[in-house]
XYZ file of C-alpha atoms in Angstrom:
402
model
C 14.826 -10.284 23.147
C 11.523 -8.577 22.327
C 11.359 -10.306 18.934
C 12.023 -13.699 20.556
C 9.295 -13.047 23.121
C 6.755 -12.098 20.445
C 7.618 -15.172 18.408
C 7.097 -17.431 21.441
C 3.794 -15.651 22.187
C 2.671 -16.188 18.593
C 3.390 -19.898 18.830
C 1.237 -20.185 21.960
C -1.563 -18.145 20.391
C -1.652 -20.254 17.243
C -1.286 -23.493 19.164
C -4.119 -22.445 21.458
C -6.560 -22.325 18.569
C -5.040 -24.973 16.314
C -8.126 -27.142 16.710
C -9.991 -24.523 14.695
C -7.670 -24.857 11.710
C -9.020 -27.261 9.088
C -6.336 -29.586 7.795
C -3.917 -28.367 10.449
C -0.901 -29.710 8.560
C -1.829 -27.540 5.623
C 0.523 -28.056 2.646
C 2.340 -25.129 1.075
C 0.164 -23.710 -1.675
C 1.609 -23.153 -5.112
C -1.044 -20.515 -5.789
C -0.511 -17.011 -4.440
C -2.149 -16.320 -1.084
C -3.249 -12.825 -0.116
C -2.751 -11.186 3.251
C -4.348 -7.926 4.393
C -2.918 -5.840 7.229
C -5.709 -3.460 8.158
C -5.122 -0.860 10.865
C -8.617 0.489 11.510
C -8.169 1.833 15.027
C -9.096 5.284 13.729
C -11.888 7.064 11.883
C -11.659 4.651 8.915
C -12.977 1.638 10.847
C -16.413 1.560 9.229
C -14.996 1.875 5.708
C -12.254 -0.706 6.262
C -14.776 -3.099 7.799
C -16.791 -2.724 4.617
C -13.636 -3.573 2.653
C -13.556 -6.918 4.475
C -17.104 -7.603 3.298
C -16.072 -6.711 -0.263
C -13.155 -9.151 -0.034
C -15.535 -11.874 1.141
C -17.910 -11.056 -1.698
C -15.131 -11.625 -4.213
C -14.173 -14.942 -2.600
C -17.828 -16.033 -2.660
C -17.949 -15.514 -6.418
C -14.526 -16.981 -7.161
C -14.358 -20.072 -9.350
C -10.959 -21.017 -8.002
C -9.620 -22.036 -4.601
C -8.214 -19.004 -2.774
C -6.802 -18.228 0.663
C -7.072 -14.915 2.505
C -5.774 -13.894 5.937
C -6.669 -10.517 7.443
C -5.055 -8.843 10.425
C -7.670 -6.401 11.732
C -7.056 -3.811 14.464
C -10.472 -2.276 15.256
C -11.488 0.932 16.942
C -13.278 0.809 20.281
C -16.596 1.491 18.530
C -16.401 -1.590 16.288
C -19.456 -3.780 16.932
C -18.025 -6.934 15.400
C -14.393 -7.202 16.518
C -13.367 -6.193 20.030
C -9.586 -6.526 19.755
C -6.952 -7.235 17.139
C -7.661 -10.526 15.405
C -6.545 -12.529 12.419
C -9.458 -13.604 10.219
C -8.895 -16.363 7.663
C -11.020 -17.438 4.719
C -10.544 -20.452 2.445
C -12.743 -20.847 -0.623
C -12.887 -24.010 -2.695
C -14.113 -22.272 -5.860
C -17.405 -24.172 -5.684
C -19.418 -21.939 -3.385
C -17.877 -23.031 -0.081
C -15.949 -20.742 2.282
C -14.356 -22.279 5.369
C -16.322 -25.452 4.684
C -19.686 -23.677 4.724
C -21.938 -22.393 1.929
C -20.839 -18.893 1.005
C -23.081 -16.118 2.194
C -25.092 -14.381 -0.473
C -27.674 -11.667 -0.905
C -29.061 -10.183 2.292
C -27.128 -12.744 4.357
C -23.829 -11.130 3.393
C -23.747 -8.728 6.330
C -20.690 -7.561 8.239
C -21.676 -9.590 11.276
C -22.202 -12.782 9.287
C -18.938 -12.393 7.393
C -16.982 -11.971 10.621
C -18.869 -14.882 12.152
C -17.941 -17.206 9.280
C -14.230 -16.318 9.475
C -11.807 -18.614 11.239
C -10.596 -16.258 13.953
C -7.349 -16.161 15.910
C -6.129 -13.742 18.532
C -3.481 -11.493 17.018
C -0.164 -10.852 18.695
C -1.002 -7.917 21.002
C 0.546 -4.467 20.854
C 0.634 -1.394 18.654
C -0.042 -2.475 15.080
C 2.669 -0.196 13.672
C 5.380 -1.384 16.057
C 7.971 -3.188 13.918
C 8.143 -6.294 16.111
C 4.364 -6.537 16.443
C 3.844 -6.092 12.704
C 6.448 -8.680 11.828
C 5.093 -11.169 14.372
C 1.552 -10.840 13.049
C 2.618 -11.111 9.420
C 4.603 -14.200 10.324
C 1.582 -15.645 12.126
C -0.504 -15.068 8.997
C 2.001 -16.877 6.786
C 2.020 -19.742 9.314
C -1.758 -19.995 8.992
C -1.605 -19.826 5.195
C 1.701 -21.272 3.988
C 2.243 -20.471 0.326
C 5.072 -20.145 -2.151
C 4.155 -16.519 -2.870
C 2.077 -13.770 -1.291
C 0.341 -10.538 -2.112
C -0.031 -8.027 0.724
C -2.680 -5.337 1.175
C -2.069 -2.502 3.627
C -5.082 -0.448 4.703
C -5.048 2.628 6.951
C -4.049 6.287 6.908
C -0.713 7.217 5.325
C 1.410 10.151 4.171
C 4.163 8.482 2.107
C 7.850 9.059 2.931
C 7.261 11.886 5.403
C 8.313 10.971 8.958
C 5.619 9.887 11.390
C 4.574 11.753 14.526
C 4.748 15.271 13.176
C 3.800 17.932 15.685
C 3.147 20.788 13.268
C 1.593 18.625 10.541
C 0.060 15.252 11.434
C 2.195 13.093 9.164
C 1.670 9.362 9.494
C 4.128 7.754 7.040
C 2.039 4.553 7.153
C -0.666 3.576 9.603
C -2.593 5.162 12.423
C -3.201 2.971 15.454
C -5.169 5.091 17.890
C -3.232 8.342 17.570
C -1.258 10.036 14.809
C 1.939 9.065 16.627
C 1.423 5.306 16.282
C 2.731 4.947 12.747
C 5.676 3.263 11.028
C 8.203 5.031 8.826
C 8.770 3.601 5.359
C 12.398 2.417 5.810
C 11.316 0.438 8.874
C 8.285 -0.919 7.006
C 10.565 -2.112 4.200
C 12.815 -3.847 6.741
C 9.828 -5.698 8.223
C 8.775 -6.941 4.780
C 12.288 -8.031 3.820
C 12.625 -10.037 7.001
C 9.152 -11.589 6.805
C 9.016 -12.406 3.103
C 12.348 -13.758 1.814
C 11.866 -13.005 -1.875
C 8.295 -14.295 -2.099
C 6.221 -11.116 -1.820
C 4.779 -10.530 -5.286
C 3.105 -7.200 -4.585
C 2.198 -4.646 -1.961
C -1.061 -2.772 -2.432
C -1.418 0.382 -0.357
C -5.055 1.230 0.275
C -3.846 4.462 1.810
C -3.066 8.014 0.743
C -0.033 9.293 -1.154
C 2.074 6.111 -1.208
C 3.013 5.910 -4.903
C 6.197 7.963 -4.670
C 9.737 7.217 -5.792
C 10.849 7.376 -2.167
C 8.449 4.594 -1.119
C 9.051 2.380 -4.166
C 12.816 2.699 -3.830
C 12.692 1.617 -0.184
C 10.618 -1.404 -1.235
C 12.909 -2.472 -4.082
C 14.323 -5.425 -2.099
C 11.041 -6.245 -0.348
C 8.519 -6.778 -3.145
C 8.215 -6.920 -6.904
C 5.287 -4.569 -7.506
C 3.798 -1.610 -5.659
C 0.146 -0.767 -6.332
C -0.829 2.613 -4.909
C -1.947 6.196 -5.449
C 0.259 9.266 -5.477
C -2.738 11.358 -4.394
C -5.112 11.169 -1.468
C -7.479 8.205 -1.790
C -11.257 8.127 -1.258
C -12.297 6.704 2.119
C -14.259 3.890 0.463
C -10.969 2.229 -0.448
C -10.241 -0.129 -3.318
C -13.298 -1.968 -4.737
C -12.196 -5.427 -3.616
C -15.451 -7.017 -4.725
C -14.363 -6.132 -8.268
C -10.582 -6.601 -8.173
C -9.591 -9.126 -5.491
C -10.034 -12.137 -7.755
C -7.669 -10.525 -10.290
C -4.973 -10.230 -7.614
C -4.859 -14.027 -7.309
C -3.971 -14.485 -10.983
C -0.435 -15.560 -11.815
C -0.056 -12.726 -14.335
C -2.054 -9.758 -13.074
C -3.470 -7.472 -15.744
C -2.287 -4.228 -14.171
C -3.840 -1.988 -16.836
C -7.238 -3.552 -16.185
C -6.692 -3.286 -12.433
C -6.063 0.473 -12.559
C -8.946 1.052 -14.958
C -11.358 -0.967 -12.824
C -10.544 1.115 -9.740
C -10.882 4.379 -11.648
C -14.154 3.301 -13.256
C -15.508 2.358 -9.829
C -14.613 5.803 -8.470
C -16.271 7.440 -11.466
C -19.440 5.426 -10.957
C -19.774 6.174 -7.243
C -20.516 9.889 -7.033
C -19.819 12.944 -9.115
C -16.610 14.658 -8.062
C -14.817 11.476 -6.983
C -11.097 11.521 -7.741
C -8.277 9.029 -8.053
C -4.777 8.334 -9.340
C -3.604 4.721 -9.374
C -0.452 3.140 -10.734
C 1.650 -0.006 -10.601
C 5.422 0.330 -10.202
C 7.970 -2.420 -10.789
C 10.089 -1.936 -7.677
C 12.809 -4.175 -9.087
C 13.461 -1.459 -11.691
C 13.936 1.282 -9.109
C 17.760 1.171 -9.074
C 17.826 1.722 -12.839
C 15.150 4.372 -12.568
C 17.049 6.199 -9.819
C 20.172 6.279 -12.001
C 18.164 7.750 -14.880
C 16.667 10.461 -12.659
C 20.071 11.274 -11.175
C 21.625 11.568 -14.647
C 18.942 14.069 -15.655
C 19.373 16.123 -12.494
C 23.160 16.158 -12.867
C 22.910 17.191 -16.519
C 20.542 20.047 -15.744
C 21.846 21.241 -12.383
C 21.799 24.911 -13.401
C 18.257 24.635 -14.771
C 17.141 22.966 -11.545
C 18.311 25.949 -9.503
C 16.030 28.242 -11.512
C 13.124 25.837 -11.831
C 9.759 27.211 -10.767
C 8.073 24.685 -8.490
C 4.704 26.156 -9.447
C 5.246 25.002 -13.036
C 5.474 21.307 -12.064
C 2.465 19.107 -11.423
C 2.429 18.244 -7.719
C 0.178 16.023 -5.641
C 0.166 17.390 -2.105
C -3.038 18.826 -0.696
C -3.237 21.646 1.860
C -0.723 20.900 4.639
C 1.070 18.416 2.407
C 1.621 20.782 -0.512
C 4.863 20.159 -2.395
C 5.680 16.859 -0.677
C 5.459 15.150 -4.091
C 6.053 16.384 -7.653
C 5.412 14.340 -10.778
C 8.748 12.726 -11.638
C 8.328 12.899 -15.405
C 7.082 16.479 -15.246
C 10.252 17.492 -13.383
C 12.331 15.945 -16.172
C 10.076 17.578 -18.768
C 10.568 21.024 -17.257
C 14.338 20.512 -17.073
C 14.385 19.623 -20.777
C 12.391 22.559 -22.062
C 9.020 20.848 -22.238
C 9.923 17.391 -23.596
C 10.760 14.145 -21.825
C 13.871 12.615 -23.457
C 13.146 9.359 -25.282
C 15.803 7.454 -23.333
C 14.269 8.524 -20.031
C 10.740 7.736 -21.206
C 11.817 4.193 -22.089
C 13.113 3.596 -18.567
C 9.984 5.197 -17.101
C 7.795 2.851 -19.150
C 9.727 -0.138 -17.794
C 9.208 1.118 -14.244
C 5.607 2.390 -14.200
C 3.759 -0.546 -15.728
C 0.219 0.822 -15.563
C -1.527 4.024 -14.560
C -4.914 5.661 -14.691
C -6.440 8.782 -13.209
C -9.473 10.984 -12.848
C -8.618 14.587 -13.653
C -10.990 16.260 -11.206
C -10.025 16.844 -7.589
C -11.617 18.891 -4.848
C -8.561 21.143 -4.622
C -6.808 21.021 -7.993
C -7.015 19.371 -11.385
C -4.703 16.526 -12.357
C -3.351 17.027 -15.874
C -3.531 13.529 -17.359
C -0.903 14.385 -19.976
C 1.575 15.232 -17.189
C 0.650 12.362 -14.875
C 3.336 9.650 -14.999
C 2.033 7.595 -12.043
C 4.782 8.406 -9.543
C 5.846 11.480 -7.582
C 8.930 12.542 -5.655
C 10.049 15.294 -3.331
C 12.552 17.994 -4.291
C 14.884 18.725 -1.350
C 13.962 21.983 0.388
C 10.812 22.379 -1.715
C 9.210 23.225 1.628
C 12.073 25.369 2.994
C 10.538 26.170 6.366
C 9.961 22.536 7.321
C 13.392 21.542 8.607
C 11.954 18.323 10.035
C 10.932 17.066 6.591
C 14.165 18.166 4.966
C 16.479 16.824 7.672
C 14.669 13.486 7.735
C 14.696 13.276 3.936
C 18.462 13.698 3.835
C 19.251 11.404 6.758
C 16.806 8.520 6.371
C 15.441 8.254 2.827
C 17.502 6.047 0.507
C 16.142 7.755 -2.605
C 17.856 10.975 -1.521
C 21.211 9.187 -1.295
C 20.690 7.583 -4.703
C 19.500 10.674 -6.562
C 20.243 13.938 -4.767
C 23.140 13.462 -2.345
C 25.855 14.998 -4.563
């Protein structure tokens, strides 16, 4: 009943501002459209707002026609957006955005970018609520009908770990107002499967710690590619002014994408860090079988494995939530990754790049495979993590359950 109500509300909202939509009967685009679901009702609002400007900057320089829809949930201190809105931008590839000359130079301010957007009231409610998220994503696809989509998620995140932790403020994905307003990854995957019936080309997580086997396995039926970081991410976010145009291409150069993000982080300030990778989620069933085979073959070695010997990606409170998958296999095999496993890994992790320096520990590039995973009971005192991992995470059932 709640879903039906939200759908009816969305129809009224879109109908109420349909006179603002150019070419209201917009044909379905053959070119990929990009959607961004940005939950900025937190301390990232300023940085995420700047990401919107970067996205606009890329559209302004594009030599092709592109469509972009942004769901934006602002904080109360945002000076440009008072409540959740959907912002849309259409560029013709000839210097026009939404039928107006594209902003440039000193005119490209946050206020002017928001002003030039075609704006629609978003479906109200908590941005991480499953029904609200699905209704808003559906509204965005109604505004920009296309054969295929790419989806950017921006907010706080903590990967597979359950949201609303009391001892540690885990967020899974998203933070709308408080640490408790988040969405767990299995529920997020369900929303995407229901909203995008086989036409979601990629999900890009501009959020911390999302490139784990647990996340990618949950998304295997929802999207083709997952672009994310296994480590914490800098607050500035992805450099959309440099990479957004590449995300519209039919065949994305993922190696270039990862390198461009890393090079941007290197150029910003000394001490900036980053790990970025692209995973083919459609390979995750095969990859899970390969990991399970290795674990089954080396069960006795696993019992005696020193967790301190494996490269891991958790910082401070999140220590040991994620170990490098290939490094686990390497340690189980006496220091070498079997060729057969490496071949499957190469078919799954399509691109990766990293900066070795981090404020807490150093990432060993030779042991960085692009994707991490949890080892059950690696944090023995946290029964909440371990119980949730066994009961809710599909990767556990596929790899560890026996």
